[in-house]
Coordinates of C-alpha atoms in Angstrom, one line a residue:
Chain V
M24 CA 2.9 21.1 34.8
A25 CA 4.1 17.5 34.8
R26 CA 7.4 15.7 35.1
Y27 CA 8.3 13.7 32.0
L28 CA 10.8 11.0 31.6
V29 CA 12.1 10.9 28.0
T30 CA 14.3 8.0 26.8
G31 CA 16.7 8.2 23.9
I32 CA 17.6 11.8 24.8
A33 CA 20.8 11.6 22.7
G34 CA 18.6 11.3 19.6
G35 CA 17.1 14.1 17.5
L36 CA 13.5 13.1 18.0
S37 CA 13.6 13.0 21.8
Q38 CA 15.2 16.4 21.8
R39 CA 12.5 17.8 19.6
V40 CA 9.9 16.4 21.9
S41 CA 11.7 17.7 25.0
L42 CA 11.8 21.2 23.5
R43 CA 8.1 21.2 23.2
L44 CA 7.6 19.9 26.7
L45 CA 9.9 22.6 28.2
S46 CA 8.2 25.3 26.3
Q47 CA 4.9 24.2 27.8
G48 CA 6.4 24.5 31.2
H49 CA 6.9 20.8 32.0
E50 CA 10.0 19.3 33.6
V51 CA 12.0 16.8 31.5
I52 CA 14.4 14.1 32.6
G53 CA 16.2 12.6 29.7
V54 CA 17.7 9.1 29.8
D55 CA 20.0 7.4 27.3
Y56 CA 22.2 4.4 27.4
R57 CA 24.6 6.3 25.2
E58 CA 26.7 9.3 26.1
T59 CA 24.7 12.4 25.5
P60 CA 26.7 15.5 24.3
P61 CA 26.0 18.6 26.4
L62 CA 22.6 20.1 25.4
A63 CA 22.7 23.7 24.2
P64 CA 20.0 26.2 25.3
P65 CA 17.0 26.0 25.4
L66 CA 17.5 22.3 25.8
D67 CA 19.9 22.8 28.8
G68 CA 16.7 22.6 31.0
V69 CA 16.7 18.9 30.4
R70 CA 18.2 16.9 33.3
V71 CA 20.2 14.2 31.5
V72 CA 20.9 10.8 33.1
R73 CA 23.0 8.1 31.5
A74 CA 21.6 4.6 32.2
S75 CA 20.9 1.4 30.4
Y76 CA 17.1 0.7 30.4
N77 CA 17.8 -2.9 31.4
K78 CA 20.0 -2.2 34.4
T79 CA 19.2 -1.3 38.0
A80 CA 20.5 2.3 37.7
I81 CA 17.3 3.2 35.8
E82 CA 15.3 2.7 39.0
D83 CA 17.2 5.5 40.7
V84 CA 15.6 7.9 38.3
F85 CA 12.2 6.8 39.5
R86 CA 13.3 6.8 43.1
H87 CA 14.7 10.3 43.1
H88 CA 12.1 12.0 40.8
A89 CA 8.4 11.5 41.0
I90 CA 7.8 10.8 37.3
D91 CA 4.3 11.6 35.9
R92 CA 4.6 10.6 32.3
I93 CA 7.1 8.4 30.3
L94 CA 7.9 8.9 26.7
H95 CA 9.8 5.8 25.7
L96 CA 11.3 7.0 22.5
G97 CA 14.7 5.3 22.7
R98 CA 14.1 2.3 20.6
I99 CA 17.4 1.2 19.1
G100 CA 17.5 0.9 15.3
N101 CA 18.6 -2.1 13.5
L102 CA 22.1 -1.1 12.5
R103 CA 23.5 0.5 15.6
E104 CA 23.8 -2.6 17.7
S105 CA 24.0 -6.4 17.5
V106 CA 20.7 -8.3 17.8
G107 CA 21.6 -9.5 21.3
K108 CA 22.2 -6.0 22.5
R109 CA 19.1 -4.7 20.8
F110 CA 17.0 -7.4 22.5
D111 CA 18.4 -6.5 25.9
L112 CA 17.7 -2.8 25.4
N113 CA 14.5 -2.8 23.3
V114 CA 12.7 -5.8 24.9
V115 CA 14.2 -6.4 28.3
G116 CA 14.9 -2.7 28.9
S117 CA 11.4 -1.7 27.8
Q118 CA 9.8 -4.3 30.1
K119 CA 11.9 -3.0 33.0
I120 CA 10.7 0.6 32.3
M121 CA 7.1 -0.6 32.2
E122 CA 7.4 -2.4 35.5
L123 CA 8.9 0.7 37.1
A124 CA 6.1 2.8 35.6
A125 CA 3.6 0.6 37.3
K126 CA 5.6 0.4 40.6
Y127 CA 6.0 4.1 40.8
R128 CA 2.5 4.9 39.8
V129 CA 3.3 6.8 36.6
Q130 CA 0.2 8.3 34.9
R131 CA 1.1 7.7 31.2
M132 CA 3.4 5.6 29.0
V133 CA 4.0 6.3 25.4
V134 CA 6.0 3.8 23.4
H135 CA 7.7 4.7 20.1
S136 CA 7.5 1.7 17.8
T137 CA 7.8 1.6 14.0
F138 CA 5.7 0.8 10.9
H139 CA 8.6 -1.5 9.8
I140 CA 7.1 -4.3 11.7
Y141 CA 4.1 -4.5 9.3
G142 CA 6.7 -5.3 6.6
A143 CA 6.6 -4.2 2.9
H144 CA 5.0 -7.1 1.0
P145 CA 3.6 -7.7 -2.5
S146 CA 0.4 -8.8 -0.9
N147 CA -0.1 -5.7 1.2
H148 CA -3.4 -3.9 0.8
T149 CA -3.7 -0.2 1.2
P150 CA -3.9 1.3 3.8
I151 CA -2.6 -0.9 6.6
L152 CA -4.4 -0.4 10.0
E153 CA -3.2 -0.9 13.5
D154 CA -5.0 -4.2 14.2
E155 CA -3.5 -6.0 11.2
P156 CA -0.9 -8.8 11.4
L157 CA 2.8 -7.9 11.5
R158 CA 4.2 -9.6 8.4
S159 CA 7.8 -8.5 8.5
G160 CA 9.0 -11.2 10.9
T161 CA 8.1 -14.1 8.5
E162 CA 10.8 -13.1 6.1
F163 CA 13.2 -11.2 8.4
P164 CA 13.8 -12.7 11.8
E165 CA 16.3 -10.0 12.6
I166 CA 13.5 -7.6 13.2
A167 CA 12.2 -9.8 16.1
D168 CA 13.2 -7.3 18.8
A169 CA 11.1 -4.5 17.2
I170 CA 8.1 -6.8 16.8
Q171 CA 8.4 -8.1 20.3
L172 CA 8.7 -4.6 21.8
D173 CA 5.6 -3.6 19.9
N174 CA 3.6 -6.7 20.8
M175 CA 4.7 -6.4 24.4
A176 CA 3.7 -2.7 24.6
S177 CA 0.4 -3.5 22.9
T178 CA -0.4 -6.1 25.6
W179 CA 0.5 -3.6 28.3
V180 CA -2.5 -1.6 27.1
W181 CA -4.6 -4.3 28.7
K182 CA -2.3 -5.6 31.4
Y183 CA -1.4 -2.3 33.1
R184 CA -4.8 -0.5 33.1
E185 CA -3.6 1.9 35.8
V186 CA -0.9 3.2 33.5
P187 CA -2.6 4.0 30.2
V188 CA -0.2 2.9 27.4
A189 CA -0.2 4.3 23.9
V190 CA 2.0 2.8 21.2
L191 CA 2.9 4.9 18.2
R192 CA 3.9 3.3 14.9
P193 CA 5.3 6.1 12.7
T194 CA 6.2 5.7 9.0
N195 CA 9.6 6.8 7.8
V196 CA 10.7 9.7 10.1
I197 CA 12.7 12.4 8.4
G198 CA 13.9 15.9 9.3
P199 CA 17.1 18.0 9.7
N200 CA 17.8 16.5 13.2
I201 CA 17.1 12.8 12.2
H202 CA 19.9 10.5 11.2
N203 CA 18.1 7.3 10.4
T204 CA 18.6 5.2 7.2
M205 CA 15.8 7.0 5.3
S206 CA 17.0 10.5 6.1
K207 CA 20.6 9.6 5.2
A208 CA 19.4 8.1 1.9
L209 CA 17.6 11.2 0.9
R210 CA 20.7 13.3 1.6
M211 CA 22.8 11.3 -0.9
P212 CA 23.6 13.0 -4.3
T213 CA 22.6 9.9 -6.2
I214 CA 19.9 7.7 -4.7
P215 CA 19.3 4.2 -6.0
H216 CA 15.9 2.7 -6.8
V217 CA 15.0 -0.9 -7.6
A218 CA 14.5 -1.2 -11.3
G219 CA 10.8 -1.8 -12.2
F220 CA 9.6 -1.1 -8.7
D221 CA 8.4 2.2 -7.3
P222 CA 6.3 1.7 -4.3
M223 CA 4.2 4.4 -2.6
T224 CA 6.1 5.7 0.3
Q225 CA 5.1 7.9 3.2
F226 CA 7.2 10.1 5.5
V227 CA 6.5 12.0 8.7
H228 CA 8.5 15.1 9.6
E229 CA 10.2 15.2 13.0
D230 CA 8.1 18.2 14.0
D231 CA 4.9 16.5 13.1
L232 CA 5.9 13.3 15.0
A233 CA 7.1 15.4 18.0
D234 CA 3.7 17.2 18.0
A235 CA 1.9 13.8 17.8
I236 CA 3.9 12.4 20.7
V237 CA 3.3 15.4 22.9
L238 CA -0.4 15.4 22.0
V239 CA -0.8 11.7 22.8
A240 CA 1.4 12.0 25.9
A241 CA -0.9 14.6 27.4
S242 CA -4.0 12.4 27.0
D243 CA -4.9 9.2 28.8
A244 CA -6.3 7.3 25.8
P245 CA -4.7 3.9 25.4
G246 CA -4.2 2.1 22.2
V247 CA -1.9 1.6 19.1
Y248 CA -1.7 4.4 16.6
N249 CA -0.1 4.7 13.1
V250 CA 1.5 8.1 12.4
A251 CA 2.2 9.4 8.9
G252 CA 2.7 12.7 7.1
P253 CA 0.1 14.2 4.6
S254 CA 1.0 12.6 1.2
S255 CA 2.3 9.3 -0.2
V256 CA 4.4 9.4 -3.3
P257 CA 6.4 6.8 -5.3
W258 CA 9.9 6.4 -4.1
T259 CA 11.3 8.0 -7.2
K260 CA 9.1 11.1 -6.7
A261 CA 10.6 11.4 -3.2
I262 CA 14.1 11.3 -4.8
E263 CA 13.0 14.0 -7.2
L264 CA 11.8 16.1 -4.3
A265 CA 15.1 15.6 -2.6
G266 CA 16.7 17.2 -5.7
A267 CA 18.9 14.1 -6.2
R268 CA 19.7 11.9 -9.2
T269 CA 18.6 8.3 -9.2
I270 CA 20.1 5.1 -10.6
P271 CA 18.1 1.9 -11.2
V272 CA 19.4 -1.2 -9.6
P273 CA 18.2 -4.6 -10.8
A274 CA 16.0 -6.4 -8.2
M275 CA 18.3 -9.4 -8.2
L276 CA 21.3 -7.2 -7.2
A277 CA 19.3 -5.0 -4.9
S278 CA 20.3 -6.9 -1.7
V279 CA 23.9 -6.9 -2.8
L280 CA 24.2 -3.3 -4.1
V281 CA 21.5 -1.2 -2.4
R282 CA 22.1 -2.4 1.0
P283 CA 25.7 -1.2 1.2
L284 CA 24.9 2.0 -0.7
L285 CA 22.1 3.0 1.6
S286 CA 23.5 1.0 4.5
L287 CA 20.1 -0.8 5.0
P288 CA 19.2 -3.7 7.1
A289 CA 17.9 -6.6 4.9
Y290 CA 14.3 -6.2 5.7
L291 CA 14.3 -2.6 4.5
V292 CA 15.1 -3.6 0.9
N293 CA 11.5 -4.7 0.5
F294 CA 10.3 -1.2 1.3
F295 CA 11.9 -0.1 -2.0
K296 CA 9.9 -2.7 -3.9
H297 CA 6.5 -3.2 -2.2
P298 CA 4.1 -0.8 -0.5
C299 CA 3.5 -0.4 3.2
V300 CA 1.1 2.5 3.3
I301 CA -0.4 3.0 6.7
G302 CA -3.8 4.5 7.6
T303 CA -3.9 7.2 10.2
H304 CA -7.6 7.5 10.9
A305 CA -7.2 6.2 14.5
I306 CA -4.8 8.9 15.7
E307 CA -6.9 11.6 13.9
R308 CA -10.1 10.4 15.5
E309 CA -8.8 9.8 19.0
F310 CA -6.5 12.8 19.4
G311 CA -7.5 15.1 16.5
F312 CA -3.9 14.8 15.2
K313 CA -3.3 16.2 11.7
P314 CA 0.3 16.6 10.2
K315 CA 1.2 20.1 9.4
V316 CA 4.4 19.9 7.4
P317 CA 3.8 19.4 3.7
L318 CA 5.9 16.6 2.2
R319 CA 7.8 18.9 -0.1
D320 CA 9.0 20.9 2.9
A321 CA 9.6 17.8 5.0
I322 CA 12.0 16.4 2.4
A323 CA 13.6 19.8 1.6
S324 CA 14.4 20.5 5.3
T325 CA 15.9 17.0 5.6
V326 CA 18.3 17.4 2.8
R327 CA 19.1 21.2 2.9
E328 CA 22.3 21.0 4.9
A329 CA 23.7 18.1 3.0
R330 CA 23.0 19.8 -0.3
E331 CA 24.5 23.1 0.7
A332 CA 27.6 21.4 1.9
R333 CA 28.1 19.9 -1.5
Q334 CA 27.7 23.2 -3.4
Chain W
M27 CA -4.6 4.3 -35.6
L28 CA -1.1 3.5 -34.5
R29 CA 0.4 5.9 -32.0
L30 CA 4.0 6.0 -30.7
P31 CA 4.3 4.9 -27.1
G32 CA 4.7 7.9 -24.8
T33 CA 2.4 10.2 -26.7
V34 CA -1.0 11.1 -25.5
D35 CA -4.3 10.6 -27.4
P36 CA -6.3 13.9 -27.1
E37 CA -9.6 11.9 -26.7
V38 CA -8.0 9.9 -23.8
A39 CA -6.6 13.1 -22.2
R40 CA -10.0 14.8 -22.3
A41 CA -11.8 11.8 -20.8
V42 CA -9.1 11.4 -18.0
D43 CA -9.2 15.1 -17.2
S44 CA -13.0 14.9 -16.6
L45 CA -12.7 11.9 -14.2
P46 CA -13.7 12.6 -10.5
I47 CA -10.5 11.2 -9.0
A48 CA -9.2 12.2 -5.5
V49 CA -5.4 12.5 -5.8
N50 CA -2.9 14.3 -3.5
E51 CA -0.9 17.4 -4.4
F52 CA 1.6 15.3 -6.3
G53 CA -1.2 13.7 -8.4
Y54 CA -1.2 10.2 -6.8
D55 CA -3.8 8.3 -4.9
A56 CA -2.8 6.0 -2.0
W57 CA -2.5 3.0 -4.4
G58 CA -0.2 4.8 -6.8
F59 CA -2.7 5.7 -9.5
S60 CA -1.7 8.8 -11.3
P61 CA -4.1 10.1 -13.9
E62 CA -1.4 12.2 -15.5
R63 CA 1.1 9.4 -15.8
A64 CA -1.8 7.0 -16.9
K65 CA -2.5 9.1 -20.0
P66 CA 0.3 7.7 -22.3
L67 CA -0.5 4.2 -21.1
L68 CA -4.2 4.6 -21.7
S69 CA -3.3 6.0 -25.1
V70 CA -1.6 2.6 -25.9
A71 CA -4.7 0.9 -24.5
K72 CA -6.8 2.9 -26.9
T73 CA -4.8 1.5 -29.8
I74 CA -5.7 -2.0 -28.5
Y75 CA -9.3 -0.9 -28.1
D76 CA -9.4 0.4 -31.7
Y77 CA -7.8 -2.8 -33.0
F78 CA -10.9 -4.7 -31.9
R79 CA -13.3 -2.1 -33.2
P80 CA -15.7 -2.6 -30.4
E81 CA -19.4 -2.0 -30.6
V82 CA -20.8 -0.9 -27.2
F83 CA -24.4 -1.5 -26.2
G84 CA -26.1 -0.4 -23.0
I85 CA -23.3 1.7 -21.6
E86 CA -26.0 4.1 -20.3
H87 CA -26.8 1.4 -17.6
L88 CA -23.5 2.3 -15.9
P89 CA -24.4 4.2 -12.7
Q90 CA -22.3 7.0 -11.4
G91 CA -20.4 6.3 -8.2
R92 CA -19.5 2.9 -6.8
V93 CA -20.2 0.0 -9.1
L94 CA -18.9 -3.5 -9.7
I95 CA -18.5 -4.3 -13.4
V96 CA -18.7 -8.0 -14.0
P97 CA -17.9 -9.4 -17.5
N98 CA -17.0 -12.8 -18.8
H99 CA -13.3 -13.5 -19.0
A100 CA -11.5 -15.1 -21.8
G101 CA -8.8 -14.7 -24.5
Q102 CA -5.6 -15.8 -22.6
I103 CA -4.3 -12.2 -22.3
A104 CA -6.6 -9.6 -20.6
F105 CA -7.5 -7.7 -23.7
D106 CA -11.2 -8.0 -22.6
G107 CA -10.3 -6.0 -19.4
I108 CA -8.6 -3.3 -21.5
V109 CA -11.5 -3.1 -23.9
V110 CA -14.2 -3.0 -21.3
A111 CA -12.4 -0.4 -19.2
M112 CA -11.6 1.8 -22.2
A113 CA -15.3 1.6 -23.3
C114 CA -16.2 3.0 -19.8
L115 CA -13.7 5.8 -20.3
L116 CA -14.5 6.7 -23.9
K117 CA -18.2 5.8 -24.3
A118 CA -19.8 6.4 -20.8
N119 CA -21.2 9.8 -20.0
P120 CA -19.7 11.1 -17.8
P121 CA -16.5 9.1 -18.4
C122 CA -15.8 6.4 -15.8
W123 CA -12.4 4.7 -15.3
P124 CA -12.9 1.4 -13.5
R125 CA -10.1 0.2 -11.3
A126 CA -8.9 -3.3 -12.2
M127 CA -8.2 -5.9 -9.5
V128 CA -5.1 -7.9 -10.5
E129 CA -3.8 -11.4 -9.7
R130 CA -1.5 -11.9 -6.7
F131 CA 1.5 -12.9 -8.8
L132 CA 1.6 -9.5 -10.6
P133 CA 3.0 -7.2 -7.9
R134 CA 6.1 -9.4 -7.7
Q135 CA 6.8 -8.7 -11.4
P136 CA 9.1 -5.7 -12.1
F137 CA 8.0 -3.0 -14.5
L138 CA 4.6 -4.6 -15.6
F139 CA 2.8 -4.0 -12.3
E140 CA 4.5 -0.5 -12.0
W141 CA 2.8 0.5 -15.3
I142 CA -0.6 -0.9 -14.6
K143 CA -0.6 0.5 -11.1
R144 CA -0.1 4.0 -12.5
S145 CA -3.2 3.3 -14.6
G146 CA -5.3 2.6 -11.5
A147 CA -5.0 -1.2 -11.2
V148 CA -4.6 -2.5 -7.6
L149 CA -3.8 -5.9 -6.0
G150 CA -7.0 -7.9 -6.1
D151 CA -7.4 -8.0 -2.3
P152 CA -10.8 -7.8 -0.6
I153 CA -9.7 -4.9 1.6
N154 CA -8.4 -2.9 -1.3
C155 CA -11.7 -3.6 -3.1
R156 CA -13.8 -2.6 -0.1
N157 CA -11.8 0.6 0.4
L158 CA -12.1 1.6 -3.2
L159 CA -15.8 0.9 -3.3
Q160 CA -16.4 2.9 -0.1
A161 CA -14.5 5.8 -1.9
D162 CA -17.1 5.5 -4.7
N163 CA -14.9 3.9 -7.3
A164 CA -16.0 1.7 -10.2
I165 CA -14.3 -1.7 -10.1
L166 CA -13.8 -4.2 -12.8
V167 CA -13.8 -7.7 -11.6
F168 CA -13.7 -11.0 -13.5
P169 CA -15.2 -13.5 -11.1
E170 CA -14.0 -16.3 -13.3
G171 CA -10.4 -15.3 -12.6
A172 CA -7.5 -17.0 -14.4
R173 CA -9.7 -20.1 -14.8
G174 CA -11.8 -17.9 -17.2
S175 CA -9.0 -16.2 -19.2
G176 CA -7.2 -19.5 -19.7
K177 CA -10.2 -21.4 -21.0
T178 CA -9.6 -23.4 -24.2
W179 CA -11.4 -23.1 -27.6
D180 CA -13.9 -25.9 -26.9
H181 CA -15.1 -24.0 -23.8
R182 CA -15.6 -20.6 -25.4
Y183 CA -18.6 -18.6 -24.2
R184 CA -19.3 -21.1 -21.4
L185 CA -18.8 -19.4 -18.1
V186 CA -16.7 -21.3 -15.6
D187 CA -17.6 -21.0 -11.9
F188 CA -17.7 -17.5 -10.4
G189 CA -15.9 -16.7 -7.2
R190 CA -17.9 -15.4 -4.2
G191 CA -15.7 -12.4 -3.3
F192 CA -17.4 -9.8 -5.5
M193 CA -20.9 -10.7 -4.1
R194 CA -19.8 -10.4 -0.5
L195 CA -18.2 -7.0 -1.3
A196 CA -21.3 -5.8 -3.2
L197 CA -23.5 -6.8 -0.1
Q198 CA -21.0 -5.2 2.3
T199 CA -20.7 -1.9 0.5
D200 CA -24.2 -1.8 -1.0
T201 CA -22.8 -1.6 -4.5
P202 CA -24.8 -2.3 -7.7
I203 CA -23.4 -4.9 -10.1
V204 CA -23.4 -4.3 -13.8
P205 CA -23.2 -7.5 -15.8
V206 CA -21.3 -7.3 -19.1
A207 CA -21.2 -9.8 -22.0
V208 CA -18.0 -9.5 -24.0
I209 CA -18.4 -11.1 -27.5
G210 CA -15.3 -11.6 -29.5
S211 CA -12.7 -11.9 -26.8
E212 CA -13.1 -15.6 -26.6
E213 CA -11.9 -15.9 -30.2
S214 CA -9.1 -13.4 -30.1
I215 CA -6.3 -15.8 -29.1
V216 CA -7.1 -19.4 -29.8
S217 CA -5.9 -22.0 -27.2
V218 CA -6.6 -25.7 -27.7
H219 CA -4.6 -26.9 -24.7
D220 CA -3.5 -25.5 -21.4
S221 CA 0.1 -26.7 -20.7
K222 CA 0.2 -27.3 -17.0
L223 CA 3.9 -28.1 -17.3
I224 CA 5.0 -24.9 -18.9
A225 CA 2.7 -22.9 -16.6
K226 CA 4.3 -24.4 -13.6
L227 CA 7.8 -23.7 -15.0
I228 CA 7.1 -20.0 -15.5
R229 CA 4.9 -19.8 -12.4
A230 CA 1.9 -18.6 -14.4
P231 CA -1.7 -19.7 -13.7
Y232 CA -2.0 -21.3 -17.2
F233 CA -0.1 -21.6 -20.5
P234 CA -2.1 -21.6 -23.7
V235 CA -1.1 -23.7 -26.7
S236 CA -2.2 -22.4 -30.0
P237 CA -3.0 -24.7 -32.9
L238 CA -1.2 -22.3 -35.2
L239 CA 2.0 -22.7 -33.2
P240 CA 3.8 -25.0 -35.7
V241 CA 3.1 -22.6 -38.6
L242 CA 3.4 -19.2 -37.0
G243 CA 5.6 -19.7 -34.0
P244 CA 5.3 -17.0 -31.4
L245 CA 3.1 -15.0 -33.8
A246 CA 0.4 -17.6 -33.1
Y247 CA -0.2 -15.6 -29.9
A248 CA -0.9 -12.3 -31.7
P249 CA -4.7 -11.6 -31.2
L250 CA -6.8 -12.1 -34.2
P251 CA -8.6 -9.0 -35.5
V252 CA -12.0 -10.1 -34.2
K253 CA -14.6 -7.5 -33.6
F254 CA -15.6 -7.0 -30.0
R255 CA -19.2 -6.4 -29.0
L256 CA -19.8 -5.3 -25.4
H257 CA -23.3 -5.6 -23.9
F258 CA -23.7 -3.7 -20.6
G259 CA -26.7 -5.0 -18.6
E260 CA -29.0 -3.2 -16.2
P261 CA -27.5 -2.8 -12.7
M262 CA -28.4 -5.6 -10.3
R263 CA -28.8 -4.9 -6.6
F264 CA -28.6 -7.5 -3.9
T265 CA -29.4 -7.3 -0.2
G266 CA -28.6 -9.5 2.7
P267 CA -25.7 -10.2 5.1
F268 CA -22.3 -10.1 3.4
D269 CA -21.0 -12.7 5.9
D270 CA -23.7 -15.2 5.2
E271 CA -22.9 -18.9 4.7
D272 CA -21.3 -19.8 1.3
S273 CA -24.5 -21.5 0.0
A274 CA -26.5 -18.4 0.5
I275 CA -23.9 -16.3 -1.3
D276 CA -23.6 -18.9 -4.1
A277 CA -27.3 -18.5 -4.8
K278 CA -26.9 -14.8 -5.4
V279 CA -23.7 -15.3 -7.4
S280 CA -25.6 -17.7 -9.7
V281 CA -28.1 -15.0 -10.5
V282 CA -25.3 -12.8 -11.8
R283 CA -23.6 -15.7 -13.6
D284 CA -26.9 -16.7 -15.3
R285 CA -27.5 -13.1 -16.3
V286 CA -24.1 -12.8 -17.9
Q287 CA -24.5 -16.2 -19.6
A288 CA -27.9 -15.2 -21.0
M289 CA -26.5 -11.9 -22.3
I290 CA -23.6 -13.8 -24.0
D291 CA -26.1 -16.2 -25.6
D292 CA -28.2 -13.2 -26.9
G293 CA -25.1 -11.5 -28.1
L294 CA -23.8 -14.5 -30.0
A295 CA -27.3 -15.0 -31.6
Q296 CA -27.3 -11.4 -32.8
R297 CA -23.8 -11.6 -34.2
K298 CA -23.5 -12.1 -38.0
S299 CA -19.7 -12.4 -38.3
V300 CA -16.7 -12.9 -36.0
F301 CA -14.6 -10.4 -37.8
F302 CA -17.1 -7.7 -39.0

């Protein structure tokens, strides 16, 4: 039994992970910079603390509870906050958490990054592995905070040897409890695609990602690991699996039309034109992780509630 | 035989169904190749194949499993690629569908790359190529690249320099190379001049100027009904470090290039007529 600190506890993914930890008999302290609504059983076992990751209050959590393992899942997505705030929370805040982890002799740090930092690019080969350059920043400087968080966490792997750090780069996370851009897009009755482009797209279901996080957290192996579900399909096939209609949008208008429709950050438009298929051999080899949820079920569970509400 | 786009040729369907392709439950591989969705496209390709009435020699040399198929490149539009690939599909036993490696400007183009991707083509990137070879695919490469397909009439059947990439990949993945001479392709669309200016304007690697342009207009770019003859050579195997210095790789590349050139020269000597 261990005491876990889970950041981003107001979010669906952190809560899925916490459920697993509680059921394994671990203790969970959940932190978020946002207000967390009261958690219903069985999640009421989580002790919730509201604190910004970049402020001194976060250290109290470490002072008052001997934390064994940290799951830093609370990365802030691109739409929710301004770039300045994102930098403070994602970069400065994460650095603070890492320093505290070293200071209070935490045994394990798992950082939730994203495959977006590879960027979707016409020159991408397939699949993209963990040691490859992060292209997204060359075209889209607004993703700088995500790249820097990931880069910084990857250097911790070497810098803080006493705290083994693992960085996870999941592909598009979907699921009934996930409210990111991709999940919201799949829930729309009509989903646009960019005319003449239909890139191979991967997804990972929240349950698979939560399993991966718990598995990696329990181990001490350091490193950077891609995470993806079992199948890749063209974007229009994913739309079909979501049971939605689709409309083509000319590439020239994609930035103008698709962005407001799907409420996408600019760098994500390219993910509907070019491939960014990631390879997952590393996490499979190191931790024996294999996704369990078939793509069909992953998409169906993501869109079920929204579809039933429309009927 | 002319066939409406969207319909499937039964011979193509039979051949595609017998291909040993690893696809996921939805029928796609990681690069977006879909044998099912490729069938109508390959049926159109068969119409092009039939138009050139190819005679195929030595296809029995094609080994099963990983192989690099290396033909000469010419004819302004990549009909030679279509004809060689379709010959592998329709004439080889068992059928083989080589994956084509495409130029870097293609994935930026809407629709066109979408279609050829479904038929198994991938971006011509060394890592893609290595991954496909390690998964025991056949790969069609034109080491002359765009310099070859854009060559003008006065340079027909003279190979331009080969790139080194295919040789490094062959060494790295222990892949046999099958040299192919394509006879006919270099007369299918006649270009007497490569307009650098227009090529630059449309961001293409070259722009052919046909001598028939003043008479026929755009129709001057319709391929002539030349007869194709494909000569598949015996597999060539090379050993040595794949990361050797360029001069060592060049020496091996020259062996392949000389072999293709010799096969072209033989094929031209045997040929009685360009059209029959």
